[in-house]
Coordinates of C-alpha atoms in Angstrom, one line a residue:
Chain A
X1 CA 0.0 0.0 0.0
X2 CA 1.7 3.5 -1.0
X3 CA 0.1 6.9 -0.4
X4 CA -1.0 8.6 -3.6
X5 CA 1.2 11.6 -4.3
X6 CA 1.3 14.8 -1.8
X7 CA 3.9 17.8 -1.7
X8 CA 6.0 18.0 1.3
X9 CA 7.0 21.5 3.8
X10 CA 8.5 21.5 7.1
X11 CA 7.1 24.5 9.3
X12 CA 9.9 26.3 11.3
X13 CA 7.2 28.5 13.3
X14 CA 3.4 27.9 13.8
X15 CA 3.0 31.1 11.8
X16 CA 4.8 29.8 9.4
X17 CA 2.8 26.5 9.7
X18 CA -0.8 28.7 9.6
X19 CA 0.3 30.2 6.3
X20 CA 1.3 27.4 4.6
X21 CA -2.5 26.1 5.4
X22 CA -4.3 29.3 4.5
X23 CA -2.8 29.0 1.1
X24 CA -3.8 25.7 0.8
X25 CA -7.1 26.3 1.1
X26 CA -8.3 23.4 2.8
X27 CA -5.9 20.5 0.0
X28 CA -3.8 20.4 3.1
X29 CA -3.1 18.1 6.3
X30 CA -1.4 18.7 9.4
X31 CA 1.4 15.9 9.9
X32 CA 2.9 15.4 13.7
X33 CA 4.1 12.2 14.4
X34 CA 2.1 10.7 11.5
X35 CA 1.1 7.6 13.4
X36 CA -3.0 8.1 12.6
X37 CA -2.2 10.0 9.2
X38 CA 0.8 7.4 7.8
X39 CA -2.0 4.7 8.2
X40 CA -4.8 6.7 6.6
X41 CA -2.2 8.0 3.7
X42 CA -1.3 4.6 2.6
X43 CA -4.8 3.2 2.5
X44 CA -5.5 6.3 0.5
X45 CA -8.1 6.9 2.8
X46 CA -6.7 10.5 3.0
X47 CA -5.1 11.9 -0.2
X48 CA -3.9 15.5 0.8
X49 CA -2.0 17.8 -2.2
X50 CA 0.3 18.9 1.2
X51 CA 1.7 17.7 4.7
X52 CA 2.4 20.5 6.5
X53 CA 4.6 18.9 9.4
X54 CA 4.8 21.2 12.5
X55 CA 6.6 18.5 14.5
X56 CA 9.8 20.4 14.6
X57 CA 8.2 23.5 16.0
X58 CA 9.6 24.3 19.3
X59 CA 6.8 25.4 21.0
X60 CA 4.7 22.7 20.1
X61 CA 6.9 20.6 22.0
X62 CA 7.3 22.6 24.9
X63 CA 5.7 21.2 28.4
X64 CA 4.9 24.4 30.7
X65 CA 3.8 24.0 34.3
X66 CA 1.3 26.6 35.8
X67 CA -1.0 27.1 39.0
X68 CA -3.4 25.4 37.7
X69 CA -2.1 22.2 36.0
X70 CA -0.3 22.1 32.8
X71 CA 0.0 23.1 29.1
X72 CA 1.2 20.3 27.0
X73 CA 2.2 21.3 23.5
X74 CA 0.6 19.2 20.8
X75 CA 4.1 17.7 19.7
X76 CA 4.4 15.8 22.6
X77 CA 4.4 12.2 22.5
X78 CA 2.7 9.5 24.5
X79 CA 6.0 8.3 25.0
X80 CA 6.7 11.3 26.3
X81 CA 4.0 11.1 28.8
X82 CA 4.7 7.4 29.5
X83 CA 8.2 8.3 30.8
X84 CA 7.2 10.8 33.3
X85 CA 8.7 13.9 31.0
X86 CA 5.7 15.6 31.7
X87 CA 5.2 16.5 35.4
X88 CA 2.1 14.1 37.3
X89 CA -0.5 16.4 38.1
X90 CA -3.0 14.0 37.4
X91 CA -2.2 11.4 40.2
X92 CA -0.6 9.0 37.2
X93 CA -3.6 9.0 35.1
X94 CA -2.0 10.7 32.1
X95 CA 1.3 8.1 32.7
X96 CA -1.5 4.9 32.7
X97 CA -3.0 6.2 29.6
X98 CA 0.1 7.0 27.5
X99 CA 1.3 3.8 28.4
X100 CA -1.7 2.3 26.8
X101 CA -1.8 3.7 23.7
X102 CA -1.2 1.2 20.4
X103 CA 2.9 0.0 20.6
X104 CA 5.8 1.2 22.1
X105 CA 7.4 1.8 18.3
X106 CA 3.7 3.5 17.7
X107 CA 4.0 6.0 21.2
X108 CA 7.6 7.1 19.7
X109 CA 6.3 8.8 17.4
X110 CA 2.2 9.7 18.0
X111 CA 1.4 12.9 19.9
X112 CA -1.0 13.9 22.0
X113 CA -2.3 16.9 20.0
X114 CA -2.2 14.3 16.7
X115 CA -4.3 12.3 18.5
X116 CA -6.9 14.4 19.1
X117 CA -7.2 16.1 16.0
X118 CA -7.5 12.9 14.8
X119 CA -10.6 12.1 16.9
X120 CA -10.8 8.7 16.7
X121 CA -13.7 7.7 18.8
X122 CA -11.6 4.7 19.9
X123 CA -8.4 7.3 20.6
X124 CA -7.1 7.4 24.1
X125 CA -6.8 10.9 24.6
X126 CA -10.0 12.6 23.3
X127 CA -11.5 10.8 26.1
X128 CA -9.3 10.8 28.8
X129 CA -8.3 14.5 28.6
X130 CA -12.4 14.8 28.1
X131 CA -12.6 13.4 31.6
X132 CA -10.1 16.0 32.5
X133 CA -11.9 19.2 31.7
X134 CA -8.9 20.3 29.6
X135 CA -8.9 23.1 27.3
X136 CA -7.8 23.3 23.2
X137 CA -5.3 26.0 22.9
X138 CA -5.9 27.1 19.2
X139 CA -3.8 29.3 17.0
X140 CA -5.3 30.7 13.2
X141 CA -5.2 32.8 10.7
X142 CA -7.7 34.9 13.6
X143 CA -5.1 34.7 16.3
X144 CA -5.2 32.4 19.2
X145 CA -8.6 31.2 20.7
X146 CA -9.5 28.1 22.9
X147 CA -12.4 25.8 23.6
X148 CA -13.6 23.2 25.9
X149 CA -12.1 19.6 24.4
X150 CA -15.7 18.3 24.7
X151 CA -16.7 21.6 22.3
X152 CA -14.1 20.8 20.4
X153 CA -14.6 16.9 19.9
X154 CA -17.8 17.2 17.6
X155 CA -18.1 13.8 16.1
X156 CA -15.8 10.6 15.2
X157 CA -13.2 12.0 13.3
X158 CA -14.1 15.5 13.6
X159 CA -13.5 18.5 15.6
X160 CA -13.9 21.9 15.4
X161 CA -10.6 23.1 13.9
X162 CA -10.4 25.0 10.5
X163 CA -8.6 23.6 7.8
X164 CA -6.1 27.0 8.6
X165 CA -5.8 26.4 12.5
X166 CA -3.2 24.4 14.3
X167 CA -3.9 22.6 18.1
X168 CA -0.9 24.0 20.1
X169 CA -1.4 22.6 23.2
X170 CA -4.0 21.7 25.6
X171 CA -4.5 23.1 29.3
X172 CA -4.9 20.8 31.7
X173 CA -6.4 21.2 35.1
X174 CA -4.2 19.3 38.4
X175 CA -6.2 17.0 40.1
X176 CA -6.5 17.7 43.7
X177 CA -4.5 15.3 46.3
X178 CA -7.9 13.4 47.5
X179 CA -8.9 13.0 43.2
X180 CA -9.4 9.1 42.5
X181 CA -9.5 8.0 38.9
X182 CA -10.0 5.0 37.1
X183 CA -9.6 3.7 33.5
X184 CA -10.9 0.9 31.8
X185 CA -10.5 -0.1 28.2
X186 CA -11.3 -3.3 26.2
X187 CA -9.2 -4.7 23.7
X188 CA -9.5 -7.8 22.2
X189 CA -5.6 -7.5 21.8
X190 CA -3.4 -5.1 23.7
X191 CA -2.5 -2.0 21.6
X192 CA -5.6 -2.9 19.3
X193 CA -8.0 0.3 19.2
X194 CA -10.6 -0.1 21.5
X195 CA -14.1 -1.6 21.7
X196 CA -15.4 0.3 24.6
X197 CA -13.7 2.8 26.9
X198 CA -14.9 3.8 30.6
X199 CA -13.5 6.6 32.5
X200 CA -14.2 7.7 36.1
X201 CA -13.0 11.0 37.8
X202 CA -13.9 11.6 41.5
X203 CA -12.6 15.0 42.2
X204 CA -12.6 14.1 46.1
X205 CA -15.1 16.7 47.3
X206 CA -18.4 14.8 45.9
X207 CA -18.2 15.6 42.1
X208 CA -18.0 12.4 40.2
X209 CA -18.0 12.7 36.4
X210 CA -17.7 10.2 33.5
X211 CA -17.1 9.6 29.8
X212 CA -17.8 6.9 27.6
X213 CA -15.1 6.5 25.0
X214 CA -14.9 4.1 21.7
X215 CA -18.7 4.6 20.4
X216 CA -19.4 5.6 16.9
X217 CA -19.3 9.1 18.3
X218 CA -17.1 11.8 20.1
X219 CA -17.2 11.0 23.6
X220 CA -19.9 10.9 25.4
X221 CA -19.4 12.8 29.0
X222 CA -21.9 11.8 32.2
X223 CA -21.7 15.0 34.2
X224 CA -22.9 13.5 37.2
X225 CA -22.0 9.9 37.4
X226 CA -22.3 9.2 41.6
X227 CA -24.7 6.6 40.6
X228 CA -22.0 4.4 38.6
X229 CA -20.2 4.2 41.9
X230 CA -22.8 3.8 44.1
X231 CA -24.7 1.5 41.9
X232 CA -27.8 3.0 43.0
X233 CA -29.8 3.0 40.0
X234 CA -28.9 0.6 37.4
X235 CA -31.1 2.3 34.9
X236 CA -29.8 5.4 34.5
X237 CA -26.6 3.9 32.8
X238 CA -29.1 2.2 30.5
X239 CA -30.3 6.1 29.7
X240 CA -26.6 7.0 29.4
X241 CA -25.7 4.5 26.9
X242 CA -28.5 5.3 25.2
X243 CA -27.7 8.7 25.1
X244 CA -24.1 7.7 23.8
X245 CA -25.6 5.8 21.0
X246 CA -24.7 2.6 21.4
X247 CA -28.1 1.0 22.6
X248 CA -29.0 -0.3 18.7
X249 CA -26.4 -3.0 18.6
X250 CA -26.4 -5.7 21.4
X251 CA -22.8 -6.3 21.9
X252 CA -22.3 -2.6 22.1
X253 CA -24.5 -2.5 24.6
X254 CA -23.0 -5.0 26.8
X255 CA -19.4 -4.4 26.2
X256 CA -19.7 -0.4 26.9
X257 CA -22.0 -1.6 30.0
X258 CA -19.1 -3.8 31.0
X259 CA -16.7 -1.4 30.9
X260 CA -18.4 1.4 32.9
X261 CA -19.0 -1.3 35.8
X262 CA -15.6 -2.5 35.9
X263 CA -14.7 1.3 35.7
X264 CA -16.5 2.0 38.8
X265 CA -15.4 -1.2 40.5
X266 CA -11.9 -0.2 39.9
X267 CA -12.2 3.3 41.3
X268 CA -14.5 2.0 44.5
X269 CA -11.4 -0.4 44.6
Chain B
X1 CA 4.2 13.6 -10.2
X2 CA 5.2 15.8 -6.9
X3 CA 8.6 17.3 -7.0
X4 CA 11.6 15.5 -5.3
X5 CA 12.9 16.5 -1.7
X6 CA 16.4 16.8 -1.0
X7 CA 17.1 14.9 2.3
X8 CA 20.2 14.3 4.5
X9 CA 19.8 11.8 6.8
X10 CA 22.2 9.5 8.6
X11 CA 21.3 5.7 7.9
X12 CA 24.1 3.2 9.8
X13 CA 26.2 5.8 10.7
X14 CA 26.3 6.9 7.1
X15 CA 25.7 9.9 5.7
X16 CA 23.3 9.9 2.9
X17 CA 22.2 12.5 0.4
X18 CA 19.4 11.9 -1.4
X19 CA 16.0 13.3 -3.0
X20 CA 12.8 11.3 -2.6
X21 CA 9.3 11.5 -3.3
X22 CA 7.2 13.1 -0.3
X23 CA 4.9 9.7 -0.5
X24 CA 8.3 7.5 -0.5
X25 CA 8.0 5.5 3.2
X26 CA 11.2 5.0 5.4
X27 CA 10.9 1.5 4.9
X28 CA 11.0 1.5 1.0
X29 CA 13.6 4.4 0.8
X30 CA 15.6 2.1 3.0
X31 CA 15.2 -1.0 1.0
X32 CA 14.8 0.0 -2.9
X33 CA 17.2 3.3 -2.5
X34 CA 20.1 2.1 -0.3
X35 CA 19.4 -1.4 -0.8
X36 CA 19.0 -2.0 2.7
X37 CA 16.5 -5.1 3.0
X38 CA 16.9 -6.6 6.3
X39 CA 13.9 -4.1 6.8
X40 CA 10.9 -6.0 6.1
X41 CA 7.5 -4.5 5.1
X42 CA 4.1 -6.5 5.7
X43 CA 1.3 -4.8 6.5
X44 CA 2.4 -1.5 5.7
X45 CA 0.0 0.6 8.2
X46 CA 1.8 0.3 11.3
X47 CA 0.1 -2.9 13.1
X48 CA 2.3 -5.7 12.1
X49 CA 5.8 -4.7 12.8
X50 CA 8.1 -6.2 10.9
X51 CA 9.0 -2.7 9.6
X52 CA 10.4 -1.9 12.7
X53 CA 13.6 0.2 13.3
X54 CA 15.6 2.4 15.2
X55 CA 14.6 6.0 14.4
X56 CA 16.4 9.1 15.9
X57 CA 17.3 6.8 19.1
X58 CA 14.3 5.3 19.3
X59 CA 12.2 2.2 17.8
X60 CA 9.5 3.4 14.8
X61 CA 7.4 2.3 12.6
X62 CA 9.6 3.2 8.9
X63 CA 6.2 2.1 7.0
X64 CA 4.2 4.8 8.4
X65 CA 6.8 7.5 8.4
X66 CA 7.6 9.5 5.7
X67 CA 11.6 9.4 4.3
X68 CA 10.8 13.5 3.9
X69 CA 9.7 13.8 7.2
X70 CA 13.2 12.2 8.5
X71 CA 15.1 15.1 7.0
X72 CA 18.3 15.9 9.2
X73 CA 17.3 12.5 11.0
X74 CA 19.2 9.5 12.2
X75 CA 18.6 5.9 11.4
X76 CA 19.6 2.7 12.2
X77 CA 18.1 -0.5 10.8
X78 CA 19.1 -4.6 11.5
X79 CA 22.5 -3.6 9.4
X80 CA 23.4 -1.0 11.6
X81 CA 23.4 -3.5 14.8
X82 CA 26.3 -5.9 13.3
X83 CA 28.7 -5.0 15.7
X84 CA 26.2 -4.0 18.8
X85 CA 26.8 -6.3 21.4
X86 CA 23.1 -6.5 22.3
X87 CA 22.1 -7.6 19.4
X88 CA 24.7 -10.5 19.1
X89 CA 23.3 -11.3 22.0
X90 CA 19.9 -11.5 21.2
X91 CA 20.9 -12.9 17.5
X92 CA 22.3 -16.0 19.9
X93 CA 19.4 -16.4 21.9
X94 CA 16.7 -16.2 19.3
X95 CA 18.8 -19.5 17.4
X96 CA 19.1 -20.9 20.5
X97 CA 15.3 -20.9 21.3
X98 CA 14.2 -21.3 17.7
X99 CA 12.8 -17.7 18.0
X100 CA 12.2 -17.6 14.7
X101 CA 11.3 -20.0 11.4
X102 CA 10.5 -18.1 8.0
X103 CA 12.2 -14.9 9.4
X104 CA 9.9 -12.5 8.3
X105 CA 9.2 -10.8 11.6
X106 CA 12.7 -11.1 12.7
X107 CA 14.4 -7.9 12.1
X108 CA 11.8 -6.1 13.7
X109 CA 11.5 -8.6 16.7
X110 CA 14.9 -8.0 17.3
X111 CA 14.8 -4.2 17.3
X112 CA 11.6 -4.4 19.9
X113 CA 13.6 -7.4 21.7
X114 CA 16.5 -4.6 21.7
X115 CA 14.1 -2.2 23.3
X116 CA 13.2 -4.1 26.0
X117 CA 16.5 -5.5 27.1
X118 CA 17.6 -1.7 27.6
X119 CA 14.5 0.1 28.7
X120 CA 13.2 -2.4 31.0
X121 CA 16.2 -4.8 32.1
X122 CA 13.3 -6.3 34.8
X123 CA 10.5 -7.3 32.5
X124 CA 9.3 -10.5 33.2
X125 CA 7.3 -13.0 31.0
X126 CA 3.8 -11.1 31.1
X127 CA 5.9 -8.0 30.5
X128 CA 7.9 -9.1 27.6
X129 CA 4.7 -10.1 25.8
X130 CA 2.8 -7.0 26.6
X131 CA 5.8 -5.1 24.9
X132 CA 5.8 -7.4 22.1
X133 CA 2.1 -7.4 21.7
X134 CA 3.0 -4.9 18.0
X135 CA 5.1 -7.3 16.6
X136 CA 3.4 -10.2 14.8
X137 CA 4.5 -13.6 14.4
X138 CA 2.3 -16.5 12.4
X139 CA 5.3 -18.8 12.4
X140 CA 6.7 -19.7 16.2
X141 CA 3.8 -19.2 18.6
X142 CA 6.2 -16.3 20.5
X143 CA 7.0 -19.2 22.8
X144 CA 10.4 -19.0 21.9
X145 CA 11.0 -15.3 21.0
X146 CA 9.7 -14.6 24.7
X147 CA 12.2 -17.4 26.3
X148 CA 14.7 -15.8 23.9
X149 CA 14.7 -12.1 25.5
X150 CA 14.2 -13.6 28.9
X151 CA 17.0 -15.3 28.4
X152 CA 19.1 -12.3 27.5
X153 CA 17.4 -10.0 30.4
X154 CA 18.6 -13.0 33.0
X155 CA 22.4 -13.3 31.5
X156 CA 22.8 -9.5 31.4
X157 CA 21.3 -9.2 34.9
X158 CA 24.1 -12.7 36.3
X159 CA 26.9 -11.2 34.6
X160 CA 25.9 -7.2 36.3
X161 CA 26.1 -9.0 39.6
X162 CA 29.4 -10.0 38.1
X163 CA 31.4 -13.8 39.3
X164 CA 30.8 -15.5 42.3

């Protein structure tokens, strides 16, 4: 399999990066590490007339603690992440999930900021920085804006980025010293994308949220999941999966349920 | 046709100057331009392996990465590890426990069998295979490939503790 014909430019700056995409008008794609794209390229599912590849752009690969949590530039990898080069202010949830993510080969090289541009419903990191709160730092042809990452998530493979913008980062709020997390994903084979995906965040002072990952849909977020914990009433994760879109198919239905259960078992645990 | 790229990258501690197609993969600039085969490619989108090799330091996937994109890079693929003493190593161990039969996956197993031996000198069984869960075998089962890094992770470990 060889990728049909595209031109090639390496972007020094991210101005330099949101030029080259403005002139493009929309023929071009972003390259990072490649590791969703290079796939999609080859099976000619994409067929761009340009990569722009920013991976070489310094900021973009610049980790930056603040107050509040952390801004990690889109370059870095899960690697990265894996090896504790970015700060824990998550209580190791961002380590767990990096280390997750496809093959070691495969984290090399894939960013976190390719990833979820890529919004893959079966991606790591569109759902668990979804379960963080954290924040798309966005730079245009307009200037620099940002949105919520469940904003900016608006469907499987689709976000809210214009063909001229770049991801540069995303903020990402610390979890407090009493936060408990959990993470559950199925995989019929390690590193295989995911069939169903249940995250749990319990911020320590009563709010309990949750997001259902690896639908046919951009994640689905419960904003107040106590009673996945408490298993107090069984059918309101019924609603939620049903809200989530995954009620029509059977299997779906029982692997997601799964998944959330063993979710909450795990963060009871 | 696109226009050629002008690239230097270093491939075995060579320096090569060359110009390639933006859709031109690692692995087939390796293998059809430098003539470099011991790089296999089998699935070509990053699942199976096989294409497996070192990439600025690091194991990659050369199917799935573009030769452009390596510009200024540094490579080093199952030629480049002749004299590594690792690798001889491994190269032992995997005849040893029959790690291997049509070959096909090997030079990739042995750059993620590399990987593990120096990034996680204590991985046991359940370890090894996790790490090895993106390299795919249809020929040995992994029954040997996993004895054969174990092996190599317990003889480094005897001879660190040194004689006696």
């Amino acid at each position: 399999m060889k990728a049909a014909a595209f031109d090639y430019a390496r972007a020094g700056s991210i101005t330099a990066a949101v030029d080259l995409l403005s002139a493009s008008e929309g023929r071009a794609k972003v390259i990072a590490g490649g590791q969703s794209l290079g796939p999609m390229l080859n099976l000619r599912l994409a067929q761009p007339a340009l990569l722009v590849d920013i991976r070489h752009i310094r900021e973009l690969n610049e980790i930056r603690q603040t107050e509040e949590g952390c801004i990690v530039g889109s370059c870095v990898t899960h690697a990265a992440v894996e090896d504790g080069e970015v700060p824990d202010f998550t209580r190791g949830f961002m380590k767990k999930v990096a280390a997750g993510i496809a093959y070691r080969a495969v984290r090399n090289r894939g960013t976190i900021g390719g990833s979820v541009c890529h919004a893959d419903p079966a991606g790591d990191w569109v759902v668990a920085l979804t379960l963080l709160s954290a924040v798309a730092l966005i730079e245009g042809p307009g200037g620099r804006s940002e949105m919520s990452l469940q904003e900016f998530v608006t469907g499987p493979f689709s976000t809210q980025l214009d063909p001229a913008q770049i991801l540069v980062g995303m903020r990402i709020p610390r979890l407090a010293a009493q936060a408990r997390w959990s993470y559950y994903k199925f995989c019929r084979k390690p590193g295989e994308f995911a069939d169903a995906i249940g995250a749990i965040l319990h911020d320590g002072s009563g709010a309990c949220r949750a997001v259902i990952g690896a639908t046919s849909g951009a994640p689905r977020v419960i904003e107040d999941a106590r009673f996945l914990v408490e298993r107090s009433d069984p059918g309101r994760m019924g609603s939620a999966l049903e809200a989530a879109g995954v009620a029509h198919d059977p299997y779906e239905m029982q692997i997601h349920s799964v998944v959330l259960k063993r979710a909450a078992a795990q963060l009871a645990a | 046709m696109t226009l050629k790229k002008s690239i230097r990258i270093t491939v075995n501690g060579r320096t090569v100057d060359a110009d390639v197609e933006p859709r031109q993969h690692l692995a087939d600039f390796v293998r059809d331009e430098l003539l470099l085969t011991g790089t296999h490619t089998g699935c070509e989108h990053g699942v199976c392996g096989a294409c497996t090799l070192y990439l600025d330091g690091k194991p990659a996937r050369s199917c799935i990465t573009w030769a452009v994109a390596c510009d200024g890079g540094e490579v080093r693929t199952i030629e480049g590890f002749d004299d590594d003493p690792v690798m001889g190593e491994l190269r032992e161990a995997f005849s040893a426990e029959h790690a291997l039969q049509c070959g096909y996956c090997t030079p990739g197993m042995l750059v993620t069998a590399r990987d593990i031996v120096l990034r996680l000198p204590d991985a046991d069984e359940a370890r090894i295979r996790l790490e090895l869960s993106g390299n795919l075998c249809r020929c040995t089962g992994y029954v040997g490939i996993v004895r054969a890094i174990a092996k190599v992770l317990a003889s480094r470990k005897s001879s660190a503790r040194g004689p006696g």
